[in-house]
Coordinates of C-alpha atoms in Angstrom, one line a residue:
M27 CA 79.0 34.3 77.4
S28 CA 77.1 31.2 76.6
Y29 CA 77.5 27.7 78.5
R30 CA 79.2 25.2 76.4
T31 CA 78.8 21.3 76.6
A32 CA 81.7 19.4 78.3
G33 CA 81.7 17.3 75.1
S34 CA 83.6 19.9 73.2
L35 CA 87.2 19.6 73.3
R36 CA 87.8 23.2 74.0
S37 CA 84.4 24.4 76.1
V38 CA 86.7 27.5 76.7
T39 CA 88.8 29.7 74.1
L40 CA 91.3 32.1 74.3
D41 CA 88.8 34.7 73.1
D42 CA 86.5 33.8 76.4
V43 CA 89.5 34.8 78.6
R44 CA 90.2 37.9 76.8
G45 CA 86.5 38.6 76.8
A46 CA 86.8 37.9 81.0
Q47 CA 89.7 40.2 81.3
K48 CA 87.6 43.0 79.8
M49 CA 84.9 42.2 82.1
L50 CA 87.1 42.2 84.9
S51 CA 88.9 45.5 84.4
G52 CA 88.6 47.7 87.6
V53 CA 87.2 44.8 89.5
A54 CA 89.9 42.2 90.1
R55 CA 93.3 43.6 90.7
T56 CA 96.0 42.5 88.0
T57 CA 98.2 41.0 90.9
A58 CA 102.0 41.3 91.9
M59 CA 104.8 39.0 90.2
E60 CA 107.7 38.9 93.1
S61 CA 110.8 36.9 92.3
S62 CA 112.3 34.7 95.0
R63 CA 116.0 34.6 95.3
H64 CA 116.1 31.6 97.4
L65 CA 113.9 29.5 94.8
S66 CA 115.9 30.8 92.1
E67 CA 118.9 29.7 93.7
L68 CA 117.2 26.1 94.5
V69 CA 115.9 25.9 90.7
G70 CA 118.8 27.3 89.4
A71 CA 116.8 29.6 87.2
P72 CA 114.6 32.8 87.9
V73 CA 111.6 32.1 90.0
H74 CA 108.5 34.3 90.2
L75 CA 105.7 33.9 92.7
K76 CA 101.9 35.5 91.2
C77 CA 100.5 36.4 94.4
E78 CA 96.6 35.9 93.9
N79 CA 96.8 36.0 97.6
L80 CA 96.8 39.6 97.4
Q81 CA 94.0 39.4 95.6
R82 CA 90.5 41.3 96.5
T83 CA 88.8 38.6 98.8
G84 CA 92.3 36.7 99.3
S85 CA 92.2 34.5 96.2
F86 CA 91.7 34.0 92.5
K87 CA 88.0 32.9 93.1
L88 CA 86.6 36.8 92.5
R89 CA 87.6 36.6 89.1
G90 CA 85.7 33.5 87.9
A91 CA 82.5 34.2 90.3
Y92 CA 82.4 37.6 88.6
V93 CA 82.2 36.5 85.1
R94 CA 79.8 33.8 85.8
I95 CA 77.5 36.1 87.7
A96 CA 78.0 39.2 85.3
G97 CA 77.0 36.7 82.5
L98 CA 73.4 36.0 83.9
L99 CA 70.3 37.2 82.3
P100 CA 68.4 39.8 84.3
E101 CA 65.8 37.5 85.4
E102 CA 68.5 34.9 86.8
R103 CA 69.9 38.1 88.8
A104 CA 66.4 38.9 89.9
A105 CA 66.3 35.4 91.3
G106 CA 69.5 35.6 93.0
V107 CA 72.6 33.3 93.0
V108 CA 73.4 30.5 96.0
A109 CA 77.1 28.9 96.6
A110 CA 78.8 26.4 98.6
S111 CA 82.1 26.6 100.0
A112 CA 84.1 26.4 103.3
G113 CA 86.1 30.0 102.4
N114 CA 87.6 31.3 99.1
H115 CA 84.8 30.6 96.6
A116 CA 82.3 32.2 99.1
Q117 CA 83.9 35.4 99.7
G118 CA 84.2 35.4 95.8
V119 CA 81.0 35.2 95.2
A120 CA 79.8 37.4 97.9
L121 CA 82.1 40.2 96.6
A122 CA 80.9 39.8 93.2
S123 CA 76.9 39.8 93.7
S124 CA 77.6 42.7 96.0
L125 CA 79.4 44.8 93.1
L126 CA 76.4 43.5 90.8
G127 CA 73.8 44.4 93.1
V128 CA 72.8 40.5 93.3
H129 CA 71.5 39.0 96.2
A130 CA 73.6 36.2 97.4
T131 CA 73.4 33.2 99.6
V132 CA 76.0 31.2 100.7
F133 CA 76.2 27.9 102.3
M134 CA 79.0 27.1 104.3
P135 CA 79.8 23.8 106.9
Q136 CA 79.2 24.4 110.5
G137 CA 83.0 24.1 111.1
A138 CA 83.8 27.1 108.7
P139 CA 86.9 29.2 110.1
L140 CA 84.8 32.0 112.0
P141 CA 87.2 34.2 110.1
K142 CA 85.9 33.3 106.6
I143 CA 82.4 33.1 107.9
S144 CA 82.7 36.7 109.2
A145 CA 84.3 38.1 106.2
T146 CA 81.6 36.4 103.6
R147 CA 79.0 38.2 105.5
E148 CA 81.1 41.4 105.5
Y149 CA 81.1 41.2 101.7
G150 CA 77.7 41.4 101.6
A151 CA 76.3 37.8 101.1
E152 CA 73.3 36.1 103.4
V153 CA 75.5 32.8 105.0
R154 CA 73.9 29.8 106.2
L155 CA 75.8 27.0 108.2
H156 CA 74.9 23.6 107.1
G157 CA 76.6 20.2 107.5
Q158 CA 79.9 18.9 108.9
V159 CA 81.7 18.3 105.3
V160 CA 81.8 20.5 102.0
D161 CA 79.5 17.5 100.2
E162 CA 76.5 18.1 102.9
T163 CA 76.8 21.7 102.3
L164 CA 76.8 21.5 98.6
A165 CA 73.6 19.4 98.6
A166 CA 72.2 21.8 100.8
A167 CA 72.6 25.0 98.4
Q168 CA 71.7 22.9 95.7
E169 CA 68.5 22.0 97.1
Y170 CA 68.4 25.5 97.9
A171 CA 68.6 26.5 94.3
A172 CA 66.3 24.2 93.4
T173 CA 63.7 25.6 95.3
T174 CA 64.0 28.9 95.1
G175 CA 64.9 29.4 91.5
A176 CA 68.3 30.9 92.7
V177 CA 71.1 29.8 90.1
F178 CA 73.7 28.0 91.7
I179 CA 77.2 29.4 91.2
H180 CA 79.8 26.2 91.0
P181 CA 83.2 26.9 92.2
F182 CA 84.9 25.3 89.1
D183 CA 82.7 23.4 87.0
H184 CA 81.3 26.0 84.1
P185 CA 83.3 27.6 81.4
D186 CA 82.5 31.3 82.4
V187 CA 84.0 30.9 85.8
I188 CA 87.2 28.9 83.8
A189 CA 87.4 31.9 81.5
G190 CA 87.4 34.1 84.5
Q191 CA 90.3 32.3 86.4
G192 CA 92.1 32.1 82.9
T193 CA 92.7 35.7 83.3
V194 CA 95.4 35.1 85.6
G195 CA 97.6 33.3 82.4
L196 CA 97.3 36.3 80.6
E197 CA 98.5 38.3 83.2
I198 CA 101.2 35.4 83.5
L199 CA 102.3 36.1 80.1
E200 CA 102.4 39.8 80.2
Q201 CA 104.4 40.0 83.8
C202 CA 106.9 37.1 82.6
P203 CA 107.0 36.7 78.9
E204 CA 109.8 34.6 79.0
V205 CA 108.5 32.1 81.4
R206 CA 108.8 28.6 80.7
T207 CA 106.9 26.5 83.5
I208 CA 104.1 27.5 85.6
G209 CA 103.3 25.6 88.6
I210 CA 99.3 25.7 89.4
G211 CA 97.9 24.2 92.6
I212 CA 94.7 21.9 91.8
G213 CA 91.4 21.2 93.4
G214 CA 88.4 21.3 90.9
G215 CA 91.0 22.5 88.0
G216 CA 89.3 25.6 87.7
L217 CA 92.5 27.8 87.7
A218 CA 94.7 25.1 86.1
A219 CA 92.0 24.9 83.3
G220 CA 91.6 28.6 82.4
I221 CA 95.7 29.3 83.1
A222 CA 96.3 26.4 80.4
V223 CA 93.5 27.8 77.6
A224 CA 95.0 31.0 78.1
V225 CA 98.8 30.3 78.2
K226 CA 98.7 27.2 76.0
A227 CA 96.9 29.4 73.2
L228 CA 99.6 32.0 73.2
R229 CA 102.6 30.2 74.1
P230 CA 102.3 26.2 73.4
E231 CA 105.5 25.6 74.5
V232 CA 105.2 26.5 78.4
R233 CA 105.0 23.6 80.6
I234 CA 101.9 23.4 82.6
V235 CA 102.4 21.6 85.7
G236 CA 99.4 21.1 87.9
V237 CA 100.3 20.3 91.8
Q238 CA 97.9 18.3 94.2
A239 CA 98.1 17.0 98.0
E240 CA 98.8 13.5 98.1
G241 CA 95.4 13.2 100.5
A242 CA 93.1 14.8 97.9
A243 CA 94.8 13.9 94.7
A244 CA 91.8 12.8 92.4
Y245 CA 93.4 14.2 89.1
P246 CA 96.3 11.6 88.7
P247 CA 93.6 8.1 88.9
S248 CA 91.0 10.7 86.7
L249 CA 93.6 10.9 84.1
A250 CA 94.5 7.4 84.0
A251 CA 90.8 6.3 83.6
G252 CA 90.3 8.9 81.1
R253 CA 87.2 10.2 83.1
P254 CA 86.8 11.7 86.7
V255 CA 86.7 9.5 89.2
S256 CA 86.4 10.2 92.9
V257 CA 88.9 9.7 95.6
L258 CA 86.9 8.7 98.9
N259 CA 87.4 10.9 102.2
P260 CA 90.0 13.3 100.7
T261 CA 92.4 14.2 103.6
T262 CA 94.4 17.4 103.9
M263 CA 94.9 20.7 105.4
A264 CA 95.0 22.4 102.3
D265 CA 91.2 23.0 102.1
G266 CA 91.4 25.0 99.1
I267 CA 92.9 22.2 96.7
K268 CA 90.5 19.5 99.0
V269 CA 88.3 18.5 96.2
G270 CA 87.6 14.5 95.8
R271 CA 86.0 14.3 92.2
P272 CA 87.3 17.0 89.2
G273 CA 84.7 18.9 87.3
P274 CA 83.6 17.1 83.9
V275 CA 84.4 20.6 82.4
P276 CA 88.3 21.4 84.0
F277 CA 88.9 17.9 83.4
E278 CA 88.6 17.6 79.8
I279 CA 90.8 21.0 79.7
V280 CA 93.5 19.4 81.9
G281 CA 93.4 16.3 80.6
D282 CA 94.2 18.0 77.2
L283 CA 96.6 21.0 77.9
V284 CA 98.2 20.5 81.4
D285 CA 101.4 18.7 81.0
E286 CA 101.9 17.2 84.2
V287 CA 100.1 16.5 87.5
R288 CA 102.4 16.1 90.9
T289 CA 101.5 15.4 94.4
V290 CA 103.0 17.0 97.5
S291 CA 102.9 15.7 100.9
E292 CA 101.7 17.7 104.2
D293 CA 105.1 18.0 105.1
Q294 CA 106.1 19.6 102.1
L295 CA 102.9 21.9 102.3
S296 CA 104.0 23.2 105.6
A297 CA 107.5 23.8 104.6
A298 CA 106.3 25.6 101.9
L299 CA 104.0 27.8 103.3
L300 CA 106.9 28.6 106.3
L301 CA 109.1 29.3 103.2
C302 CA 106.7 31.9 102.0
L303 CA 106.3 33.3 105.2
E304 CA 109.9 33.6 106.2
R305 CA 111.7 34.1 102.7
A306 CA 108.9 36.0 100.8
K307 CA 107.1 38.0 103.5
L308 CA 103.7 36.5 102.3
V309 CA 100.9 35.0 104.0
V310 CA 100.1 32.1 101.8
E311 CA 97.4 29.2 102.7
P312 CA 98.7 25.8 102.3
A313 CA 96.5 25.4 98.8
G314 CA 98.0 28.1 97.7
A315 CA 101.6 27.3 98.8
S316 CA 101.6 23.8 97.1
P317 CA 103.4 25.0 93.7
V318 CA 106.1 26.0 96.0
A319 CA 105.8 23.0 97.7
A320 CA 106.3 20.9 94.7
L321 CA 109.4 23.0 93.7
L322 CA 111.0 22.4 97.2
A323 CA 110.3 18.3 96.5
E324 CA 112.1 18.5 93.0
P325 CA 113.8 21.5 91.7
G326 CA 115.5 20.1 89.0
A327 CA 112.0 19.1 87.3
F328 CA 110.9 22.9 86.6
P329 CA 112.6 24.8 83.5
G330 CA 112.9 28.1 84.3
P331 CA 112.0 30.9 84.6
V332 CA 109.4 29.2 86.5
V333 CA 106.2 31.0 88.1
A334 CA 104.3 29.6 90.9
V335 CA 100.8 30.9 91.4
L336 CA 100.0 31.7 95.1
S337 CA 96.7 31.1 94.8
G338 CA 95.3 32.2 98.0
G339 CA 96.2 33.7 101.4
N340 CA 92.7 32.9 103.6
V341 CA 94.4 30.9 106.3
D342 CA 92.7 30.7 109.6
P343 CA 95.1 31.6 112.3
V344 CA 94.4 28.8 114.4
L345 CA 95.4 26.5 111.3
L346 CA 98.6 28.8 110.7
Q347 CA 99.6 28.2 114.1
R348 CA 99.4 24.7 113.9
V349 CA 100.9 24.5 110.2
L350 CA 104.0 26.6 111.1
R351 CA 104.9 23.9 114.0
H352 CA 104.5 21.3 111.6
G353 CA 106.9 22.8 108.8
M354 CA 109.1 23.8 111.4
A355 CA 109.5 20.1 112.6
A356 CA 109.6 19.0 109.0
Q357 CA 112.2 21.2 108.5
G358 CA 114.1 19.8 111.7
R359 CA 113.9 23.2 113.3
Y360 CA 111.4 21.8 116.1
L361 CA 112.0 18.8 118.5
A362 CA 110.0 17.4 121.1
V363 CA 111.6 15.1 123.3
R364 CA 110.6 13.3 126.5
L365 CA 112.8 12.3 129.3
R366 CA 112.8 10.9 132.8
L367 CA 114.5 12.9 135.7
T368 CA 115.1 12.1 139.3
D369 CA 112.3 14.3 141.0
R370 CA 114.4 16.6 143.4
P371 CA 114.8 20.7 143.8
G372 CA 117.2 22.1 140.8
A373 CA 116.7 18.9 138.4
L374 CA 114.5 20.9 136.0
A375 CA 117.1 23.5 136.1
T376 CA 120.0 21.4 135.7
L377 CA 118.3 20.0 132.7
L378 CA 117.6 23.2 131.4
G379 CA 121.2 24.6 131.6
V380 CA 122.1 21.5 129.1
L381 CA 119.8 22.9 126.7
S382 CA 121.1 26.5 127.0
A383 CA 124.7 25.4 126.3
A384 CA 123.5 23.5 123.4
D385 CA 121.8 26.4 122.0
A386 CA 118.2 24.9 122.0
N387 CA 115.5 27.6 122.6
V388 CA 112.5 26.0 125.0
L389 CA 109.1 26.7 124.0
D390 CA 107.1 24.6 126.3
V391 CA 107.7 22.2 129.2
S392 CA 105.3 20.0 131.0
H393 CA 105.6 17.6 133.6
V394 CA 104.0 14.1 134.5
R395 CA 104.3 12.8 137.9
T396 CA 101.4 10.3 138.4
D397 CA 102.2 7.9 135.3
P398 CA 102.3 4.1 136.8
R399 CA 105.3 3.5 134.9
L400 CA 107.2 6.0 136.9
G401 CA 109.0 5.1 139.8
L402 CA 108.2 6.8 143.0
T403 CA 110.9 9.6 142.8
E404 CA 110.4 10.1 139.0
V405 CA 109.0 12.6 137.1
E406 CA 108.8 12.7 133.2
V407 CA 109.6 15.6 131.4
E408 CA 108.5 16.7 127.3
L409 CA 109.9 19.7 126.1
H410 CA 109.4 21.6 123.0
L411 CA 112.5 23.1 121.4
E412 CA 113.2 25.3 118.6
T413 CA 116.1 24.3 116.7
K414 CA 118.5 25.2 113.9
G415 CA 118.0 22.1 111.9
P416 CA 118.6 18.7 111.3
A417 CA 122.4 18.4 112.4
H418 CA 121.4 20.7 115.3
C419 CA 118.5 18.4 116.4
V420 CA 121.3 15.7 116.5
E421 CA 123.5 17.8 118.5
V422 CA 121.1 18.5 121.1
G423 CA 120.5 14.5 121.5
Q424 CA 123.8 14.2 121.8
A425 CA 124.5 16.8 124.6
L426 CA 121.3 15.2 126.3
R427 CA 122.9 11.8 126.3
Q428 CA 126.3 13.0 127.3
A429 CA 124.5 14.6 130.4
G430 CA 123.4 11.1 131.3
Y431 CA 119.9 11.6 130.6
T432 CA 117.8 8.7 128.5
V433 CA 115.7 10.2 125.5
I434 CA 112.5 8.2 125.5
D435 CA 111.3 7.7 121.8

């Protein structure tokens, strides 16, 4: 494949995506399409989940990385490749390079999750930890490319990468030919651009909806300005779509072919991740759950049948624990309360009896006895409770107050 300039209206074509699909035969999996009864009832139309979280390396990134590296000239392959990533792209480049016999050096932030670092090494790449944020890591990788001659493999801003990601769109049309709306998480825009190229060429009436995290939403202001603009200090738990500036190549395609870009909150991302785990039995990272978050936020805005692309499942276990608690809290299923007791034997047991009668499950209890705000015989207790929803949270609070306890806000 040749690199076309970003100045052309369509830098990637359907033929490019079809060529990528042939190239990926036997390399990338045709991932499953799972129906969701819960989401279907919510939307009022069939909803299907495209499970790229079950792709090799745990995300769609293998597709674009393989197509890009496979398209290198022999002398470029001999020089090796280099990439910068906090996780998914790193693993995609590592496996693609290993399969093609190309040496890969991957720069990762020093704070990258250990499971992602280990997986990247196990896929065959040389990992170098540099910088605290991805921008610093990216600069180090580009400097390495300039000094060694290694080919820099961009995570989204290259037509070959976009063509590889577009193969997800071809699979969606094969697996759900009646689809009317496709929801896709957007970071730099490579996946959304690729899917849009494939789907709009074959089914122009299908609605393509991109989804960004509110704290890292560079596409809405960029589309309004007609050019890529930067979001300073993007912040979101969804590190897979935590990109501060769209790439010029995918930006042009997204602006031309994607019908709408929506944003979702951290609470909505948490709730979506929890839903995927509980209802669909699928481990999905926050970025991968973003289309589901959009469906939960406004189900009536998505004509069905709907396909939500679960773009990845590489979630750090520590983050997963935090996000699940956050998701439970957002759904009213996790309640933290503080109150004061008289510091005497049996006081805590009496309190726990009230909570048991209210059918609240106590997850954690902590005591504070030395705070200057407390009286001589007082103790402050903080409890973390598992509840059954917002209404049950209200019932628990009422039960505590009826028992004579003062809940501290």
